[in-house]
């Protein structure tokens, strides 16, 4: 197995640094991304440049966002003349609108596992201007993104991601491909924003309905939505409320939230219960 070069940096756990070293995996990932010279691409967490270098063989320019300031000089000295612009920043707070040009954005990254879910939610807010995203993630997270209804992996992350994007699980990556090896299996996923978006009339309501619906997976929709709606409103819904949250498709959630968006919601219940439900969701995410 051919190994990728490294420049003596000691990997930092708090930055989720598991550096890709297996060239066959890197080649397969780059082939899946299929970069074109004039693509508007951004890499999250270039690290030591394992993916950055081969991408630059195809691209005229590449933006990269790296949080670890110790890695920045190496990246800048080694790769900036070749078309790389390194942004020393936290990708979770980065304003991706700054990178939007006429060409839609292509996002790639071997993501630190601890930020992958919030980062995907952050990027989804820019989905209209994104062509596609290719990520290396924990296999379990890829399974959740790509899950079908009626499965254990199907949840809030699935519904909200699939609302915006088509999700394609590409291939698994074993821990041996990294230095240091992570404890879990990884996988590559492609997220492609929908060409014909689903039509939720109010995304804040959709977000709330999905959060509440999954707040307690073992309970029925009626029980979960009781926190949000009064008895009359529940009776008006065109959904079988005996179902459990994982039994509804993404389209079912859009229809449900579009109906709920026509109701007047009790703000006090909302505020109080939403914060309770958030805490629960954060614990289970
Ligand atoms: N791309 C390299 C590779 O494949 O070998 C490194 C991948 S490593 C799993 C994750 C990288 O993301 C590290 O370089 C780490 O410093 C960086 N990183 C961690 N948190 C970040 C954040 N919030 N914003 C930007 N980069 C971050």
PDB file of C-alpha atoms and ligand atoms in Angstrom:
ATOM      1  CA  UNK A   1       0.000   0.000   0.000  1.00  0.00           C
ATOM      2  CA  UNK A   2       1.500   3.328  -1.104  1.00  0.00           C
ATOM      3  CA  UNK A   3       1.643   5.936   1.677  1.00  0.00           C
ATOM      4  CA  UNK A   4       1.066   9.655   1.334  1.00  0.00           C
ATOM      5  CA  UNK A   5       3.814  12.071   2.452  1.00  0.00           C
ATOM      6  CA  UNK A   6       3.691  13.812   5.849  1.00  0.00           C
ATOM      7  CA  UNK A   7       5.804  16.654   7.276  1.00  0.00           C
ATOM      8  CA  UNK A   8       6.309  15.706  10.873  1.00  0.00           C
ATOM      9  CA  UNK A   9       3.180  17.321  12.379  1.00  0.00           C
ATOM     10  CA  UNK A  10       1.851  15.504  15.428  1.00  0.00           C
ATOM     11  CA  UNK A  11      -1.876  14.773  14.880  1.00  0.00           C
ATOM     12  CA  UNK A  12      -4.172  16.602  17.330  1.00  0.00           C
ATOM     13  CA  UNK A  13      -7.145  14.743  18.714  1.00  0.00           C
ATOM     14  CA  UNK A  14      -9.121  17.884  19.559  1.00  0.00           C
ATOM     15  CA  UNK A  15      -9.095  18.887  15.874  1.00  0.00           C
ATOM     16  CA  UNK A  16     -10.221  15.402  14.820  1.00  0.00           C
ATOM     17  CA  UNK A  17      -6.949  14.851  12.991  1.00  0.00           C
ATOM     18  CA  UNK A  18      -6.901  11.440  11.356  1.00  0.00           C
ATOM     19  CA  UNK A  19      -4.806  12.015   8.278  1.00  0.00           C
ATOM     20  CA  UNK A  20      -5.501  10.017   5.137  1.00  0.00           C
ATOM     21  CA  UNK A  21      -2.465   8.056   4.065  1.00  0.00           C
ATOM     22  CA  UNK A  22      -3.727   5.338   1.769  1.00  0.00           C
ATOM     23  CA  UNK A  23      -3.102   6.527  -1.779  1.00  0.00           C
ATOM     24  CA  UNK A  24      -5.526   4.008  -3.283  1.00  0.00           C
ATOM     25  CA  UNK A  25      -8.344   5.514  -1.174  1.00  0.00           C
ATOM     26  CA  UNK A  26      -7.226   9.063  -2.022  1.00  0.00           C
ATOM     27  CA  UNK A  27      -7.202   8.194  -5.753  1.00  0.00           C
ATOM     28  CA  UNK A  28     -10.649   6.616  -5.514  1.00  0.00           C
ATOM     29  CA  UNK A  29     -12.013   9.642  -3.669  1.00  0.00           C
ATOM     30  CA  UNK A  30     -10.532  12.086  -6.196  1.00  0.00           C
ATOM     31  CA  UNK A  31     -11.966   9.963  -9.053  1.00  0.00           C
ATOM     32  CA  UNK A  32     -15.413  10.136  -7.382  1.00  0.00           C
ATOM     33  CA  UNK A  33     -15.128  13.917  -7.053  1.00  0.00           C
ATOM     34  CA  UNK A  34     -14.002  14.173 -10.714  1.00  0.00           C
ATOM     35  CA  UNK A  35     -12.577  17.727 -10.415  1.00  0.00           C
ATOM     36  CA  UNK A  36     -12.588  19.972 -13.515  1.00  0.00           C
ATOM     37  CA  UNK A  37     -10.051  22.777 -14.049  1.00  0.00           C
ATOM     38  CA  UNK A  38     -12.483  25.668 -13.568  1.00  0.00           C
ATOM     39  CA  UNK A  39     -14.499  24.189 -10.681  1.00  0.00           C
ATOM     40  CA  UNK A  40     -15.213  26.513  -7.750  1.00  0.00           C
ATOM     41  CA  UNK A  41     -14.100  24.094  -5.042  1.00  0.00           C
ATOM     42  CA  UNK A  42     -13.505  24.429  -1.307  1.00  0.00           C
ATOM     43  CA  UNK A  43     -11.857  21.829   0.891  1.00  0.00           C
ATOM     44  CA  UNK A  44     -12.725  21.720   4.595  1.00  0.00           C
ATOM     45  CA  UNK A  45      -9.761  20.765   6.783  1.00  0.00           C
ATOM     46  CA  UNK A  46      -6.914  20.239   4.290  1.00  0.00           C
ATOM     47  CA  UNK A  47      -4.646  19.041   7.131  1.00  0.00           C
ATOM     48  CA  UNK A  48      -1.341  18.029   5.623  1.00  0.00           C
ATOM     49  CA  UNK A  49      -2.701  18.247   2.085  1.00  0.00           C
ATOM     50  CA  UNK A  50      -3.404  14.548   1.433  1.00  0.00           C
ATOM     51  CA  UNK A  51      -6.414  15.431  -0.688  1.00  0.00           C
ATOM     52  CA  UNK A  52      -5.390  18.990  -1.496  1.00  0.00           C
ATOM     53  CA  UNK A  53      -2.349  18.010  -3.540  1.00  0.00           C
ATOM     54  CA  UNK A  54      -4.064  15.580  -5.923  1.00  0.00           C
ATOM     55  CA  UNK A  55      -7.030  17.976  -6.301  1.00  0.00           C
ATOM     56  CA  UNK A  56      -4.644  20.756  -7.346  1.00  0.00           C
ATOM     57  CA  UNK A  57      -3.399  18.547 -10.158  1.00  0.00           C
ATOM     58  CA  UNK A  58      -6.812  19.070 -11.782  1.00  0.00           C
ATOM     59  CA  UNK A  59      -7.949  22.466 -10.507  1.00  0.00           C
ATOM     60  CA  UNK A  60      -6.817  25.953 -11.511  1.00  0.00           C
ATOM     61  CA  UNK A  61      -7.616  27.262  -8.018  1.00  0.00           C
ATOM     62  CA  UNK A  62      -8.768  25.770  -4.721  1.00  0.00           C
ATOM     63  CA  UNK A  63      -9.943  27.362  -1.463  1.00  0.00           C
ATOM     64  CA  UNK A  64      -9.289  25.514   1.779  1.00  0.00           C
ATOM     65  CA  UNK A  65     -10.437  26.215   5.332  1.00  0.00           C
ATOM     66  CA  UNK A  66      -8.169  25.012   8.138  1.00  0.00           C
ATOM     67  CA  UNK A  67      -8.559  25.629  11.868  1.00  0.00           C
ATOM     68  CA  UNK A  68      -5.191  24.345  13.098  1.00  0.00           C
ATOM     69  CA  UNK A  69      -2.874  27.323  12.742  1.00  0.00           C
ATOM     70  CA  UNK A  70       0.217  25.101  12.979  1.00  0.00           C
ATOM     71  CA  UNK A  71      -0.682  23.532   9.643  1.00  0.00           C
ATOM     72  CA  UNK A  72      -1.227  26.830   7.806  1.00  0.00           C
ATOM     73  CA  UNK A  73       2.447  27.739   7.117  1.00  0.00           C
ATOM     74  CA  UNK A  74       3.140  24.269   5.700  1.00  0.00           C
ATOM     75  CA  UNK A  75       0.121  24.458   3.425  1.00  0.00           C
ATOM     76  CA  UNK A  76       0.853  28.027   2.346  1.00  0.00           C
ATOM     77  CA  UNK A  77       4.536  27.458   1.667  1.00  0.00           C
ATOM     78  CA  UNK A  78       4.000  24.187  -0.112  1.00  0.00           C
ATOM     79  CA  UNK A  79       0.819  24.646  -2.064  1.00  0.00           C
ATOM     80  CA  UNK A  80      -0.253  28.288  -2.379  1.00  0.00           C
ATOM     81  CA  UNK A  81       1.863  28.948  -5.464  1.00  0.00           C
ATOM     82  CA  UNK A  82      -0.002  26.094  -7.088  1.00  0.00           C
ATOM     83  CA  UNK A  83      -3.372  27.836  -6.808  1.00  0.00           C
ATOM     84  CA  UNK A  84      -4.373  27.176  -3.204  1.00  0.00           C
ATOM     85  CA  UNK A  85      -5.862  29.886  -0.980  1.00  0.00           C
ATOM     86  CA  UNK A  86      -5.846  28.844   2.675  1.00  0.00           C
ATOM     87  CA  UNK A  87      -8.402  30.469   4.980  1.00  0.00           C
ATOM     88  CA  UNK A  88      -7.366  30.183   8.614  1.00  0.00           C
ATOM     89  CA  UNK A  89     -10.850  29.775  10.073  1.00  0.00           C
ATOM     90  CA  UNK A  90     -13.437  27.582  11.744  1.00  0.00           C
ATOM     91  CA  UNK A  91     -15.551  26.015   8.984  1.00  0.00           C
ATOM     92  CA  UNK A  92     -18.563  26.033  11.346  1.00  0.00           C
ATOM     93  CA  UNK A  93     -18.488  29.832  11.419  1.00  0.00           C
ATOM     94  CA  UNK A  94     -17.200  30.406   7.910  1.00  0.00           C
ATOM     95  CA  UNK A  95     -19.323  32.575   5.625  1.00  0.00           C
ATOM     96  CA  UNK A  96     -19.416  30.418   2.492  1.00  0.00           C
ATOM     97  CA  UNK A  97     -21.218  33.234   0.642  1.00  0.00           C
ATOM     98  CA  UNK A  98     -17.733  34.791   0.358  1.00  0.00           C
ATOM     99  CA  UNK A  99     -16.729  31.958  -1.969  1.00  0.00           C
ATOM    100  CA  UNK A 100     -19.857  32.035  -4.125  1.00  0.00           C
ATOM    101  CA  UNK A 101     -19.095  33.121  -7.673  1.00  0.00           C
ATOM    102  CA  UNK A 102     -20.946  32.601 -10.923  1.00  0.00           C
ATOM    103  CA  UNK A 103     -20.066  28.921 -10.698  1.00  0.00           C
ATOM    104  CA  UNK A 104     -21.758  26.937  -7.934  1.00  0.00           C
ATOM    105  CA  UNK A 105     -19.583  25.744  -5.083  1.00  0.00           C
ATOM    106  CA  UNK A 106     -18.214  22.209  -4.829  1.00  0.00           C
ATOM    107  CA  UNK A 107     -17.395  21.235  -1.238  1.00  0.00           C
ATOM    108  CA  UNK A 108     -15.053  18.407  -0.287  1.00  0.00           C
ATOM    109  CA  UNK A 109     -13.477  17.245   2.943  1.00  0.00           C
ATOM    110  CA  UNK A 110     -12.273  14.465   5.138  1.00  0.00           C
ATOM    111  CA  UNK A 111     -14.215  15.937   8.030  1.00  0.00           C
ATOM    112  CA  UNK A 112     -13.306  15.920  11.688  1.00  0.00           C
ATOM    113  CA  UNK A 113     -15.974  13.631  13.101  1.00  0.00           C
ATOM    114  CA  UNK A 114     -16.898  15.909  15.979  1.00  0.00           C
ATOM    115  CA  UNK A 115     -18.082  18.721  13.675  1.00  0.00           C
ATOM    116  CA  UNK A 116     -19.587  16.743  10.790  1.00  0.00           C
ATOM    117  CA  UNK A 117     -23.297  17.052  11.719  1.00  0.00           C
ATOM    118  CA  UNK A 118     -23.294  20.783  12.606  1.00  0.00           C
ATOM    119  CA  UNK A 119     -21.128  21.509   9.556  1.00  0.00           C
ATOM    120  CA  UNK A 120     -23.565  19.741   7.225  1.00  0.00           C
ATOM    121  CA  UNK A 121     -26.443  21.761   8.739  1.00  0.00           C
ATOM    122  CA  UNK A 122     -24.385  24.946   8.289  1.00  0.00           C
ATOM    123  CA  UNK A 123     -23.647  24.102   4.640  1.00  0.00           C
ATOM    124  CA  UNK A 124     -27.276  23.219   3.921  1.00  0.00           C
ATOM    125  CA  UNK A 125     -28.157  26.870   4.503  1.00  0.00           C
ATOM    126  CA  UNK A 126     -26.168  27.621   1.315  1.00  0.00           C
ATOM    127  CA  UNK A 127     -27.536  24.673  -0.701  1.00  0.00           C
ATOM    128  CA  UNK A 128     -28.949  26.787  -3.531  1.00  0.00           C
ATOM    129  CA  UNK A 129     -25.422  27.799  -4.493  1.00  0.00           C
ATOM    130  CA  UNK A 130     -23.812  24.395  -4.010  1.00  0.00           C
ATOM    131  CA  UNK A 131     -23.237  21.964  -6.883  1.00  0.00           C
ATOM    132  CA  UNK A 132     -22.278  19.001  -4.711  1.00  0.00           C
ATOM    133  CA  UNK A 133     -20.469  17.931  -1.538  1.00  0.00           C
ATOM    134  CA  UNK A 134     -18.180  14.923  -1.060  1.00  0.00           C
ATOM    135  CA  UNK A 135     -17.330  14.013   2.498  1.00  0.00           C
ATOM    136  CA  UNK A 136     -15.438  11.354   4.361  1.00  0.00           C
ATOM    137  CA  UNK A 137     -17.486  10.739   7.505  1.00  0.00           C
ATOM    138  CA  UNK A 138     -17.969   8.190  10.179  1.00  0.00           C
ATOM    139  CA  UNK A 139     -19.787   5.259   8.517  1.00  0.00           C
ATOM    140  CA  UNK A 140     -22.595   5.522  11.074  1.00  0.00           C
ATOM    141  CA  UNK A 141     -23.234   9.145  10.045  1.00  0.00           C
ATOM    142  CA  UNK A 142     -23.231   8.245   6.330  1.00  0.00           C
ATOM    143  CA  UNK A 143     -25.772   5.515   7.090  1.00  0.00           C
ATOM    144  CA  UNK A 144     -27.954   8.081   8.867  1.00  0.00           C
ATOM    145  CA  UNK A 145     -27.709  10.535   5.955  1.00  0.00           C
ATOM    146  CA  UNK A 146     -28.614   7.869   3.388  1.00  0.00           C
ATOM    147  CA  UNK A 147     -31.233   6.021   5.494  1.00  0.00           C
ATOM    148  CA  UNK A 148     -34.635   4.919   4.212  1.00  0.00           C
ATOM    149  CA  UNK A 149     -37.812   5.310   6.291  1.00  0.00           C
ATOM    150  CA  UNK A 150     -38.604   2.451   8.679  1.00  0.00           C
ATOM    151  CA  UNK A 151     -34.960   1.896   9.568  1.00  0.00           C
ATOM    152  CA  UNK A 152     -33.095   2.523  12.795  1.00  0.00           C
ATOM    153  CA  UNK A 153     -30.710   5.003  11.143  1.00  0.00           C
ATOM    154  CA  UNK A 154     -33.583   7.184   9.824  1.00  0.00           C
ATOM    155  CA  UNK A 155     -33.925  10.340  11.904  1.00  0.00           C
ATOM    156  CA  UNK A 156     -33.796  14.121  11.985  1.00  0.00           C
ATOM    157  CA  UNK A 157     -30.413  14.273  10.215  1.00  0.00           C
ATOM    158  CA  UNK A 158     -31.802  12.055   7.417  1.00  0.00           C
ATOM    159  CA  UNK A 159     -34.982  14.067   6.911  1.00  0.00           C
ATOM    160  CA  UNK A 160     -33.358  17.493   6.983  1.00  0.00           C
ATOM    161  CA  UNK A 161     -30.477  16.457   4.695  1.00  0.00           C
ATOM    162  CA  UNK A 162     -32.692  14.598   2.227  1.00  0.00           C
ATOM    163  CA  UNK A 163     -35.076  17.558   2.177  1.00  0.00           C
ATOM    164  CA  UNK A 164     -32.288  19.569   0.532  1.00  0.00           C
ATOM    165  CA  UNK A 165     -30.141  16.914  -1.113  1.00  0.00           C
ATOM    166  CA  UNK A 166     -29.998  13.574  -2.812  1.00  0.00           C
ATOM    167  CA  UNK A 167     -27.671  11.382  -0.800  1.00  0.00           C
ATOM    168  CA  UNK A 168     -25.344   8.769  -2.336  1.00  0.00           C
ATOM    169  CA  UNK A 169     -23.237   6.498  -0.187  1.00  0.00           C
ATOM    170  CA  UNK A 170     -20.139   5.809  -2.315  1.00  0.00           C
ATOM    171  CA  UNK A 171     -17.747   3.441  -0.490  1.00  0.00           C
ATOM    172  CA  UNK A 172     -16.473   2.384   2.937  1.00  0.00           C
ATOM    173  CA  UNK A 173     -12.999   3.276   4.223  1.00  0.00           C
ATOM    174  CA  UNK A 174     -11.261   1.165   6.895  1.00  0.00           C
ATOM    175  CA  UNK A 175      -9.392   2.703   9.873  1.00  0.00           C
ATOM    176  CA  UNK A 176      -6.065   1.467   8.402  1.00  0.00           C
ATOM    177  CA  UNK A 177      -6.298   4.178   5.700  1.00  0.00           C
ATOM    178  CA  UNK A 178      -5.527   6.879   8.305  1.00  0.00           C
ATOM    179  CA  UNK A 179      -2.785   7.982  10.638  1.00  0.00           C
ATOM    180  CA  UNK A 180      -3.631   7.682  13.460  1.00  0.00           C
ATOM    181  CA  UNK A 181      -6.361   5.115  12.702  1.00  0.00           C
ATOM    182  CA  UNK A 182      -9.779   6.148  14.070  1.00  0.00           C
ATOM    183  CA  UNK A 183     -11.701   3.657  16.218  1.00  0.00           C
ATOM    184  CA  UNK A 184     -14.573   3.418  13.756  1.00  0.00           C
ATOM    185  CA  UNK A 185     -15.200   2.691  10.070  1.00  0.00           C
ATOM    186  CA  UNK A 186     -15.580   5.632   7.713  1.00  0.00           C
ATOM    187  CA  UNK A 187     -17.368   6.086   4.400  1.00  0.00           C
ATOM    188  CA  UNK A 188     -17.567   8.521   1.508  1.00  0.00           C
ATOM    189  CA  UNK A 189     -20.847  10.256   0.810  1.00  0.00           C
ATOM    190  CA  UNK A 190     -21.966  12.518  -2.051  1.00  0.00           C
ATOM    191  CA  UNK A 191     -24.671  15.113  -1.298  1.00  0.00           C
ATOM    192  CA  UNK A 192     -26.278  16.692  -4.343  1.00  0.00           C
ATOM    193  CA  UNK A 193     -28.736  19.559  -3.763  1.00  0.00           C
ATOM    194  CA  UNK A 194     -32.048  18.719  -5.423  1.00  0.00           C
ATOM    195  CA  UNK A 195     -32.658  20.230  -8.861  1.00  0.00           C
ATOM    196  CA  UNK A 196     -36.401  20.255  -8.133  1.00  0.00           C
ATOM    197  CA  UNK A 197     -36.484  21.189  -4.452  1.00  0.00           C
ATOM    198  CA  UNK A 198     -39.229  19.919  -2.166  1.00  0.00           C
ATOM    199  CA  UNK A 199     -41.531  22.770  -1.190  1.00  0.00           C
ATOM    200  CA  UNK A 200     -41.814  23.407   2.523  1.00  0.00           C
ATOM    201  CA  UNK A 201     -43.686  26.696   2.871  1.00  0.00           C
ATOM    202  CA  UNK A 202     -41.898  27.643   6.092  1.00  0.00           C
ATOM    203  CA  UNK A 203     -38.517  26.056   6.877  1.00  0.00           C
ATOM    204  CA  UNK A 204     -38.621  27.177  10.516  1.00  0.00           C
ATOM    205  CA  UNK A 205     -41.855  25.199  10.959  1.00  0.00           C
ATOM    206  CA  UNK A 206     -40.461  22.196   9.041  1.00  0.00           C
ATOM    207  CA  UNK A 207     -37.391  22.236  11.284  1.00  0.00           C
ATOM    208  CA  UNK A 208     -39.564  22.402  14.402  1.00  0.00           C
ATOM    209  CA  UNK A 209     -41.947  19.653  13.253  1.00  0.00           C
ATOM    210  CA  UNK A 210     -39.070  17.287  12.462  1.00  0.00           C
ATOM    211  CA  UNK A 211     -37.351  18.051  15.790  1.00  0.00           C
ATOM    212  CA  UNK A 212     -40.500  17.428  17.806  1.00  0.00           C
ATOM    213  CA  UNK A 213     -41.495  14.351  15.809  1.00  0.00           C
ATOM    214  CA  UNK A 214     -38.182  12.640  16.545  1.00  0.00           C
ATOM    215  CA  UNK A 215     -37.842  13.948  20.103  1.00  0.00           C
ATOM    216  CA  UNK A 216     -38.841  10.505  21.407  1.00  0.00           C
ATOM    217  CA  UNK A 217     -38.436   7.840  18.754  1.00  0.00           C
ATOM    218  CA  UNK A 218     -40.426   5.166  20.550  1.00  0.00           C
ATOM    219  CA  UNK A 219     -43.478   7.372  20.904  1.00  0.00           C
ATOM    220  CA  UNK A 220     -46.173   7.924  18.305  1.00  0.00           C
ATOM    221  CA  UNK A 221     -46.377  11.106  16.289  1.00  0.00           C
ATOM    222  CA  UNK A 222     -49.425  12.144  18.313  1.00  0.00           C
ATOM    223  CA  UNK A 223     -47.439  11.913  21.532  1.00  0.00           C
ATOM    224  CA  UNK A 224     -44.463  13.798  20.149  1.00  0.00           C
ATOM    225  CA  UNK A 225     -46.519  16.493  18.424  1.00  0.00           C
ATOM    226  CA  UNK A 226     -48.616  17.056  21.566  1.00  0.00           C
ATOM    227  CA  UNK A 227     -45.740  19.241  22.712  1.00  0.00           C
ATOM    228  CA  UNK A 228     -46.344  21.536  19.747  1.00  0.00           C
ATOM    229  CA  UNK A 229     -50.063  21.372  18.950  1.00  0.00           C
ATOM    230  CA  UNK A 230     -53.320  21.400  20.888  1.00  0.00           C
ATOM    231  CA  UNK A 231     -55.871  18.557  20.678  1.00  0.00           C
ATOM    232  CA  UNK A 232     -58.026  20.241  17.994  1.00  0.00           C
ATOM    233  CA  UNK A 233     -55.007  20.934  15.822  1.00  0.00           C
ATOM    234  CA  UNK A 234     -53.818  17.332  16.196  1.00  0.00           C
ATOM    235  CA  UNK A 235     -57.245  16.073  15.117  1.00  0.00           C
ATOM    236  CA  UNK A 236     -57.117  18.230  11.991  1.00  0.00           C
ATOM    237  CA  UNK A 237     -53.892  16.712  10.678  1.00  0.00           C
ATOM    238  CA  UNK A 238     -54.037  14.605   7.507  1.00  0.00           C
ATOM    239  CA  UNK A 239     -51.585  12.077   8.893  1.00  0.00           C
ATOM    240  CA  UNK A 240     -51.981   8.812  10.724  1.00  0.00           C
ATOM    241  CA  UNK A 241     -50.771   9.957  14.141  1.00  0.00           C
ATOM    242  CA  UNK A 242     -50.447   6.399  15.401  1.00  0.00           C
ATOM    243  CA  UNK A 243     -47.319   6.092  13.258  1.00  0.00           C
ATOM    244  CA  UNK A 244     -43.850   6.394  14.757  1.00  0.00           C
ATOM    245  CA  UNK A 245     -41.573   9.145  13.469  1.00  0.00           C
ATOM    246  CA  UNK A 246     -39.410   6.838  11.332  1.00  0.00           C
ATOM    247  CA  UNK A 247     -42.465   5.671   9.352  1.00  0.00           C
ATOM    248  CA  UNK A 248     -42.945   9.017   7.562  1.00  0.00           C
ATOM    249  CA  UNK A 249     -41.121   9.791   4.314  1.00  0.00           C
ATOM    250  CA  UNK A 250     -39.417  13.144   3.724  1.00  0.00           C
ATOM    251  CA  UNK A 251     -42.395  14.150   1.542  1.00  0.00           C
ATOM    252  CA  UNK A 252     -44.761  13.194   4.408  1.00  0.00           C
ATOM    253  CA  UNK A 253     -42.826  15.582   6.677  1.00  0.00           C
ATOM    254  CA  UNK A 254     -43.100  18.357   4.090  1.00  0.00           C
ATOM    255  CA  UNK A 255     -46.879  17.850   3.838  1.00  0.00           C
ATOM    256  CA  UNK A 256     -47.244  17.665   7.617  1.00  0.00           C
ATOM    257  CA  UNK A 257     -45.223  20.830   8.201  1.00  0.00           C
ATOM    258  CA  UNK A 258     -47.058  22.682   5.415  1.00  0.00           C
ATOM    259  CA  UNK A 259     -50.331  21.921   7.164  1.00  0.00           C
ATOM    260  CA  UNK A 260     -48.939  22.894  10.566  1.00  0.00           C
ATOM    261  CA  UNK A 261     -47.596  26.136   9.030  1.00  0.00           C
ATOM    262  CA  UNK A 262     -51.229  27.178   8.499  1.00  0.00           C
ATOM    263  CA  UNK A 263     -51.977  26.839  12.252  1.00  0.00           C
ATOM    264  CA  UNK A 264     -51.408  29.466  14.883  1.00  0.00           C
ATOM    265  CA  UNK A 265     -48.887  27.923  17.264  1.00  0.00           C
ATOM    266  CA  UNK A 266     -48.820  28.709  20.952  1.00  0.00           C
ATOM    267  CA  UNK A 267     -45.575  30.641  21.378  1.00  0.00           C
ATOM    268  CA  UNK A 268     -45.134  29.813  25.065  1.00  0.00           C
ATOM    269  CA  UNK A 269     -45.489  26.077  24.514  1.00  0.00           C
ATOM    270  CA  UNK A 270     -43.164  26.425  21.560  1.00  0.00           C
ATOM    271  CA  UNK A 271     -40.371  28.183  23.354  1.00  0.00           C
ATOM    272  CA  UNK A 272     -40.487  26.024  26.456  1.00  0.00           C
ATOM    273  CA  UNK A 273     -40.842  22.693  24.679  1.00  0.00           C
ATOM    274  CA  UNK A 274     -38.468  23.458  21.864  1.00  0.00           C
ATOM    275  CA  UNK A 275     -35.631  24.064  24.279  1.00  0.00           C
ATOM    276  CA  UNK A 276     -36.474  20.805  26.120  1.00  0.00           C
ATOM    277  CA  UNK A 277     -36.563  18.919  22.850  1.00  0.00           C
ATOM    278  CA  UNK A 278     -33.285  20.507  21.716  1.00  0.00           C
ATOM    279  CA  UNK A 279     -31.517  19.235  24.796  1.00  0.00           C
ATOM    280  CA  UNK A 280     -32.846  15.730  24.158  1.00  0.00           C
ATOM    281  CA  UNK A 281     -31.879  15.864  20.480  1.00  0.00           C
ATOM    282  CA  UNK A 282     -28.405  17.090  21.267  1.00  0.00           C
ATOM    283  CA  UNK A 283     -27.964  14.179  23.631  1.00  0.00           C
ATOM    284  CA  UNK A 284     -29.068  11.685  20.987  1.00  0.00           C
ATOM    285  CA  UNK A 285     -27.191  13.264  18.010  1.00  0.00           C
TER     286      UNK A 285
HETATM  287  N1  LIG B   1      -7.773  16.455   4.749  1.00  0.00           N
HETATM  288  C1  LIG B   1      -6.749  15.892   5.593  1.00  0.00           C
HETATM  289  C2  LIG B   1      -6.583  14.428   5.300  1.00  0.00           C
HETATM  290  O1  LIG B   1      -7.493  13.872   4.664  1.00  0.00           O
HETATM  291  O2  LIG B   1      -5.582  13.846   5.687  1.00  0.00           O
HETATM  292  C3  LIG B   1      -7.069  16.094   7.083  1.00  0.00           C
HETATM  293  C4  LIG B   1      -8.327  15.466   7.572  1.00  0.00           C
HETATM  294  S1  LIG B   1      -8.545  15.508   9.321  1.00  0.00           S
HETATM  295  C5  LIG B   1      -9.737  14.232   9.538  1.00  0.00           C
HETATM  296  C6  LIG B   1      -9.557  16.937   9.630  1.00  0.00           C
HETATM  297  C7  LIG B   1      -8.910  18.274   9.361  1.00  0.00           C
HETATM  298  O3  LIG B   1      -9.862  19.316   9.662  1.00  0.00           O
HETATM  299  C8  LIG B   1      -7.699  18.584  10.207  1.00  0.00           C
HETATM  300  O4  LIG B   1      -6.698  19.161   9.436  1.00  0.00           O
HETATM  301  C9  LIG B   1      -8.201  19.578  11.272  1.00  0.00           C
HETATM  302  O5  LIG B   1      -7.205  20.431  11.781  1.00  0.00           O
HETATM  303  C10 LIG B   1      -9.256  20.327  10.476  1.00  0.00           C
HETATM  304  N2  LIG B   1     -10.328  20.926  11.289  1.00  0.00           N
HETATM  305  C11 LIG B   1     -10.790  20.505  12.491  1.00  0.00           C
HETATM  306  N3  LIG B   1     -11.822  21.273  12.900  1.00  0.00           N
HETATM  307  C12 LIG B   1     -11.989  22.229  11.939  1.00  0.00           C
HETATM  308  C13 LIG B   1     -12.878  23.320  11.784  1.00  0.00           C
HETATM  309  N4  LIG B   1     -13.818  23.591  12.709  1.00  0.00           N
HETATM  310  N5  LIG B   1     -12.761  24.091  10.680  1.00  0.00           N
HETATM  311  C14 LIG B   1     -11.821  23.822   9.741  1.00  0.00           C
HETATM  312  N6  LIG B   1     -10.956  22.793   9.824  1.00  0.00           N
HETATM  313  C15 LIG B   1     -11.037  21.998  10.902  1.00  0.00           C
END
